[in-house]
Short mmCIF file of C-alpha atoms and ligand atoms in Angstrom, two decimals:
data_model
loop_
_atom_site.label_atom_id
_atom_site.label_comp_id
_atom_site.label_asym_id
_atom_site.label_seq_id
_atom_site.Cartn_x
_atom_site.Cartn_y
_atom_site.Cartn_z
CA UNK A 1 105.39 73.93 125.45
CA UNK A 2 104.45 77.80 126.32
CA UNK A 3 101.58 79.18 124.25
CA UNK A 4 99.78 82.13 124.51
CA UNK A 5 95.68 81.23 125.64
CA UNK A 6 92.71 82.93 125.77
CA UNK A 7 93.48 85.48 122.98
CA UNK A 8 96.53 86.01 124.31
CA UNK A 9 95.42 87.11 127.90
CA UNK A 10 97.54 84.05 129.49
CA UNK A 11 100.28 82.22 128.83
CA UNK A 12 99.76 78.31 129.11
CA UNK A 13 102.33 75.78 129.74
CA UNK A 14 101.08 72.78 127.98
CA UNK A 15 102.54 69.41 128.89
CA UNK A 16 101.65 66.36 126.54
CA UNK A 17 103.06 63.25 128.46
CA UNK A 18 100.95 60.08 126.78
CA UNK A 19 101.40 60.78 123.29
CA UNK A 20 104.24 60.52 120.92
CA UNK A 21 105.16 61.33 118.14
CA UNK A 22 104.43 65.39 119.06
CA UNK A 23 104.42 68.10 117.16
CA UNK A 24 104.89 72.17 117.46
CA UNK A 25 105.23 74.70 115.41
CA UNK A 26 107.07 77.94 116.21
CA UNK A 27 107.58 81.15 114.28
CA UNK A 28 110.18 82.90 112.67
CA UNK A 29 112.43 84.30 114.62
CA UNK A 30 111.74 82.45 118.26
CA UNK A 31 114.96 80.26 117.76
CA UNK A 32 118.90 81.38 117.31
CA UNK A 33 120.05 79.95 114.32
CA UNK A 34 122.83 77.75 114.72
CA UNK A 35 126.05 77.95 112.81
CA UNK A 36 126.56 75.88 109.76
CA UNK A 37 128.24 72.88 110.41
CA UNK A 38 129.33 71.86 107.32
CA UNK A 39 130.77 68.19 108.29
CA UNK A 40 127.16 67.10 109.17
CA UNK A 41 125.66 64.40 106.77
CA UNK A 42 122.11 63.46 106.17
CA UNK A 43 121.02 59.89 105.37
CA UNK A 44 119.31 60.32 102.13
CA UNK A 45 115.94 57.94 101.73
CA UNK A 46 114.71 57.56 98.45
CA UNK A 47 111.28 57.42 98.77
CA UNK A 48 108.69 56.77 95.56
CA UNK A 49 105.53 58.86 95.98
CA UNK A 50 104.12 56.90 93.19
CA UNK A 51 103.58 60.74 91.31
CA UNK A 52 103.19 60.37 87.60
CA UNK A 53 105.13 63.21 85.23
CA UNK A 54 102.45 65.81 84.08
CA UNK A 55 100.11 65.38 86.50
CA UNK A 56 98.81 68.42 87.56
CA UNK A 57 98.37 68.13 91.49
CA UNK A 58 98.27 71.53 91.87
CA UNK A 59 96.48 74.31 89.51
CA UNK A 60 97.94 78.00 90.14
CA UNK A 61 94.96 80.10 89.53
CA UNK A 62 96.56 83.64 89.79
CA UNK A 63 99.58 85.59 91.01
CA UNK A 64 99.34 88.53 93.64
CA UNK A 65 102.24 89.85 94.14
CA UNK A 66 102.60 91.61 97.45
CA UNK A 67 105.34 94.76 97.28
CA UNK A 68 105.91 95.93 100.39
CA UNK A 69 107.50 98.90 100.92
CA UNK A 70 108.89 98.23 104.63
CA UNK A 71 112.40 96.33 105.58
CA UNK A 72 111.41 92.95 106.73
CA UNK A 73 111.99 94.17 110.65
CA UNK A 74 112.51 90.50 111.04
CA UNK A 75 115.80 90.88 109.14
CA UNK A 76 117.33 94.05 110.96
CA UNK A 77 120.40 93.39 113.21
CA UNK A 78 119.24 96.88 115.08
CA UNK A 79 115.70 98.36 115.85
CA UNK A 80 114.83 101.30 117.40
CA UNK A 81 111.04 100.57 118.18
CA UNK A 82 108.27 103.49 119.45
CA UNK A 83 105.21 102.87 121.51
CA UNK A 84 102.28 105.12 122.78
CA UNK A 85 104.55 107.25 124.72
CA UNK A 86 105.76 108.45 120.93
CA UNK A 87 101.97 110.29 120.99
CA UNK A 88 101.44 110.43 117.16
CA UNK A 89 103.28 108.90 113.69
CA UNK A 90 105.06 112.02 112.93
CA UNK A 91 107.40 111.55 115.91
CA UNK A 92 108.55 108.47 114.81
CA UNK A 93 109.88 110.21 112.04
CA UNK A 94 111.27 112.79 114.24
CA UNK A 95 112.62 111.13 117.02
CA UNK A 96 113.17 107.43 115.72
CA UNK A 97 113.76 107.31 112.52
CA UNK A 98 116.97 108.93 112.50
CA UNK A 99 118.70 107.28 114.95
CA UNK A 100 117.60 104.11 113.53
CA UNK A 101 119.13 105.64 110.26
CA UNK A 102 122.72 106.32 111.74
CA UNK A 103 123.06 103.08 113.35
CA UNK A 104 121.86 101.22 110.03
CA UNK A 105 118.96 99.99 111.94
CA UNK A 106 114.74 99.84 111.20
CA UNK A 107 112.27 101.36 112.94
CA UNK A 108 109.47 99.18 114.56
CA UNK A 109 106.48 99.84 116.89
CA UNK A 110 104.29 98.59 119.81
CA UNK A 111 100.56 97.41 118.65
CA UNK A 112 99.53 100.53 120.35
CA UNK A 113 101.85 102.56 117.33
CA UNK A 114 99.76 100.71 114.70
CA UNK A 115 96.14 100.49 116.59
CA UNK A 116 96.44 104.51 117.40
CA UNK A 117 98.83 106.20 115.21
CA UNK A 118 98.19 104.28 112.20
CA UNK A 119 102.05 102.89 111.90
CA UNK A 120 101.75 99.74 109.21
CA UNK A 121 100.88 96.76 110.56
CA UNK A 122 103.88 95.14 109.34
CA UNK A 123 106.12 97.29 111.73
CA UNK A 124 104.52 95.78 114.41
CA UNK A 125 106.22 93.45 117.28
CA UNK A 126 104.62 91.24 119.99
CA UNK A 127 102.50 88.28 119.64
CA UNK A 128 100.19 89.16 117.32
CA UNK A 129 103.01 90.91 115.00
CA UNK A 130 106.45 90.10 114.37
CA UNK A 131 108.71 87.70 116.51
CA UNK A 132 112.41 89.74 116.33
CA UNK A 133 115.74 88.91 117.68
CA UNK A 134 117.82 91.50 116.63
CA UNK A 135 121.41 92.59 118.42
CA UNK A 136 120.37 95.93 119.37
CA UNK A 137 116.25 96.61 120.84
CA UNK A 138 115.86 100.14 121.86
CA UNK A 139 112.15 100.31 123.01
CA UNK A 140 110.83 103.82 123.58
CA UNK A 141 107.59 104.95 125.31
CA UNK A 142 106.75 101.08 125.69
CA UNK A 143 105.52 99.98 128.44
CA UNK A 144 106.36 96.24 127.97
CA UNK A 145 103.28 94.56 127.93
CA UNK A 146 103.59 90.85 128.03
CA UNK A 147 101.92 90.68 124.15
CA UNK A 148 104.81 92.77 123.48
CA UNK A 149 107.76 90.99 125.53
CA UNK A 150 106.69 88.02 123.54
CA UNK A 151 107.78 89.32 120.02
CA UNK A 152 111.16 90.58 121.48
CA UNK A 153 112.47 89.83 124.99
CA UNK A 154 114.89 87.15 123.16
CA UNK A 155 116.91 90.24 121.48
CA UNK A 156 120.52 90.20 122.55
CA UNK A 157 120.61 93.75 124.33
CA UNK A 158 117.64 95.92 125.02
CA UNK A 159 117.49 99.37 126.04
CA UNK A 160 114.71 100.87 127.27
CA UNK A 161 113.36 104.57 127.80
CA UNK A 162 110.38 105.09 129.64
CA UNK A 163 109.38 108.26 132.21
CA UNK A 164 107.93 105.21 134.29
CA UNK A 165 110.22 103.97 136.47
CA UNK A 166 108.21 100.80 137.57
CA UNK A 167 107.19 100.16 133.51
CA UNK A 168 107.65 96.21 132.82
CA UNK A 169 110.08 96.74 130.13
CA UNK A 170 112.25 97.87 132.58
CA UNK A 171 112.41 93.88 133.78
CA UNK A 172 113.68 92.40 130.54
CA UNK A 173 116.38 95.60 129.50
CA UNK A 174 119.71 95.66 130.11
CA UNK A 175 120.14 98.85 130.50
CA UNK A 176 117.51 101.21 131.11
CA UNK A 177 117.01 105.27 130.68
CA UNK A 178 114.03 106.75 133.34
CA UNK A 179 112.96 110.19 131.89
CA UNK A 180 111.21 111.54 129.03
CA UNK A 181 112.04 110.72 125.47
CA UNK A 182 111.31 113.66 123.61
CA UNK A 183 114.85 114.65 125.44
CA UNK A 184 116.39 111.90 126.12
CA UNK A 185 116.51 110.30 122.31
CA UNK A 186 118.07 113.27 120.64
CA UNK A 187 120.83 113.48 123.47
CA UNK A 188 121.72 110.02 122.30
CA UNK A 189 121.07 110.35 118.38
CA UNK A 190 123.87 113.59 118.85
CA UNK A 191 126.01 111.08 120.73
CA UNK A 192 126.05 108.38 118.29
CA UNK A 193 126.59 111.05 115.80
CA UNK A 194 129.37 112.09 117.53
CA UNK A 195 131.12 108.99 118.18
CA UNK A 196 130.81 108.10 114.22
CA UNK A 197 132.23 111.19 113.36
CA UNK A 198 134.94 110.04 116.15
CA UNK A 199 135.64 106.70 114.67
CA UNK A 200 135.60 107.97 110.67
CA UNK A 201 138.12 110.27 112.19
CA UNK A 202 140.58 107.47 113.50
C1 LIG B 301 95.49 89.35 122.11
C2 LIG B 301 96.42 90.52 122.21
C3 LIG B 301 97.49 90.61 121.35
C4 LIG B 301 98.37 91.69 121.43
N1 LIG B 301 99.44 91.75 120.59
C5 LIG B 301 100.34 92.73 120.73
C6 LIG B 301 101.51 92.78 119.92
O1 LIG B 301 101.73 91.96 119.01
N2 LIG B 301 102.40 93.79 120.12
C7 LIG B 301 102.20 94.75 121.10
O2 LIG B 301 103.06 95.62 121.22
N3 LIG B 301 101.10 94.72 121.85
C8 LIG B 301 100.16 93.76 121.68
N4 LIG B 301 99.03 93.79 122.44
C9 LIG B 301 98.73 95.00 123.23
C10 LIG B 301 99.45 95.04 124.56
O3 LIG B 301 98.68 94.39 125.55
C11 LIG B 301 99.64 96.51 124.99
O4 LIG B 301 98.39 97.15 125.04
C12 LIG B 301 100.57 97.29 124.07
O5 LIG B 301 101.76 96.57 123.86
C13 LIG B 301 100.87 98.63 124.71
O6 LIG B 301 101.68 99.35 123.86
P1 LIG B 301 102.65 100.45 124.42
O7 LIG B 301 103.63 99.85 125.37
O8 LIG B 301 103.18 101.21 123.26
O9 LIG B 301 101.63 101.45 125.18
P2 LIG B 301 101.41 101.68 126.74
O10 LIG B 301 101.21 100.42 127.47
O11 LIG B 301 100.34 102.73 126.83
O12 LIG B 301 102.79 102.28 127.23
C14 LIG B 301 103.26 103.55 126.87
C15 LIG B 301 104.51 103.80 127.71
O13 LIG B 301 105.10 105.00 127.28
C16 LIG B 301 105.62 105.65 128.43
N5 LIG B 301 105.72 107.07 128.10
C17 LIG B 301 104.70 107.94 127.81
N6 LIG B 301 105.20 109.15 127.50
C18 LIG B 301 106.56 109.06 127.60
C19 LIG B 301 107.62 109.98 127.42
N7 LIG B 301 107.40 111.25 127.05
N8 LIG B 301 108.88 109.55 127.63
C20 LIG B 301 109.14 108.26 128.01
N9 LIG B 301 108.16 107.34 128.20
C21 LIG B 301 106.89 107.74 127.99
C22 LIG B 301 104.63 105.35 129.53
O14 LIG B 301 105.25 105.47 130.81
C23 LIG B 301 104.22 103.92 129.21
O15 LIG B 301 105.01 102.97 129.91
C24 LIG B 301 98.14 92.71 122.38
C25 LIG B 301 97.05 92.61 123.25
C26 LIG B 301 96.20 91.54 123.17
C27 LIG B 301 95.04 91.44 124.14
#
C-alpha cells in the first residue's frame, strides 16, 4: 500500500507480508469504477444475527442536516481548478468561473485557494481535501505540490497553466501552457466560446 506519513510530508509504501486477512481503506474517488456487468451473480448467505424485532440497537438523537451550497466537485466530469497564482477569490470568479461555466464544468481550488483566499473548504483538492477523477483537470497558478497531485493526478487529461516553466504540475499534464494566466485563460474561454458557437452553428 502507498499512504501518505508524517502529516503528509512523505509518502510510505507499506508492505504487510505475515499477516492475512488485510485490510485498506481508500477514498472516494481513488478507483475507476468499473462497468456494470450485469451477468455477474453473488452467492447469497443467509446469515442469522440472532437480532430480535423492536430492539432498538441504535437511538437517533437528532438530525443536522448539512445544505451545502457547492456541486459535489467529486461529481464533475470537468474542473477548472485555481491556485495561489489566482492572487485573491474574486479572480476565480473572473477568470475561472466562466470557463468552467461554458464547458459545464465546477470550479475547484488548491489548499493554498482556501488557506489564503478564503475559497470553501469543500472546493478543495489534494490529500487533505477531495480525491477527483474527472475527464477534463485544468489547474491554473498551481504549482503541483505532491499534497495536491494526490487528490488529482488520476484525472484523465490535465492541462496546466503556470508562468513557471519548471512547476511540478508540469510532470503529471498532458498538455501544458507556460505564461501568465491572467492572459492566457481568457484567450481560451473566447476560444471555447467560439468553437460552441461553431458547433451550434453546424
Ligand atoms: C499535511 C498537508 C496536507 C496538504 N493538503 C493539501 C491539499 O489537500 N491540497 C492542496 O492543494 N495542497 C495541500 N497542501 C499544501 C501543499 O503542500 C501546497 O502548499 C499547496 O498545494 C500549494 O498550492 P498552490 O499550488 O496553489 O500554490 P503555490 O505552490 O504557491 O503555487 C502557485 C503557482 O502559481 C504560479 N503562478 C503565480 N502567478 C501566476 C500567473 N500570473 N500565471 C500563471 N501561473 C502563476 C506559480 O508559478 C506557482 O507555481 C498540504 C500540505 C500539507 C503539509
Amino acid at each position: 500500500m502507498t499512504r501518505p506519513a508524517f502529516g503528509g510530508n512523505t509518502i510510505a509504501t507499506i508492505a504487510i507480508p505475515d499477516f492475512r486477512p488485510q485490510m485498506a481503506t481508500v477514498r472516494p474517488g481513488v478507483m475507476q469504477k468499473l462497468p456494470r456487468n450485469r451477468e455477474a451473480k453473488a452467492e447469497i448467505i443467509d446469515f442469522d444475527a440472532h437480532l430480535e424485532k423492536n430492539n432498538r440497537y441504535v437511538e437517533i438523537l437528532d438530525v443536522v442536516k448539512k445544505v451545502s451550497d457547492y456541486v459535489d466537485i467529486q461529481d464533475a466530469k470537468i474542473l477548472v481548478s485555481g491556485g495561489r497564482g489566482m492572487q485573491n477569490k474574486e479572480n476565480y470568479e473572473k477568470y475561472l468561473r466562466p470557463l468552467a461555466n461554458l464547458l459545464g464544468g465546477q470550479v475547484s481550488s488548491s489548499r493554498a485557494g482556501v488557506d489564503q483566499f478564503g475559497i470553501p473548504k469543500e472546493l478543495q483538492v489534494g490529500q487533505t481535501g477531495k480525491t477527483v477523477r474527472p475527464k477534463l483537470y485544468i489547474a491554473c497558478g498551481i504549482s503541483g505540490a505532491i499534497q495536491h497531485l494526490a487528490g488529482m493526478e488520476e484525472s484523465d487529461l490535465i492541462i496546466a497553466i503556470n508562468k513557471d516553466e519548471t512547476a511540478p504540475i508540469f510532470d503529471v499534464a498532458d498538455y501544458g501552457i507556460v505564461g501568465d494566466l491572467f492572459q492566457i485563460i481568457p484567450i481560451l474561454t473566447k476560444m471555447v466560446e467560439q468553437e460552441l458557437a461553431k458547433k451550434a452553428e453546424s
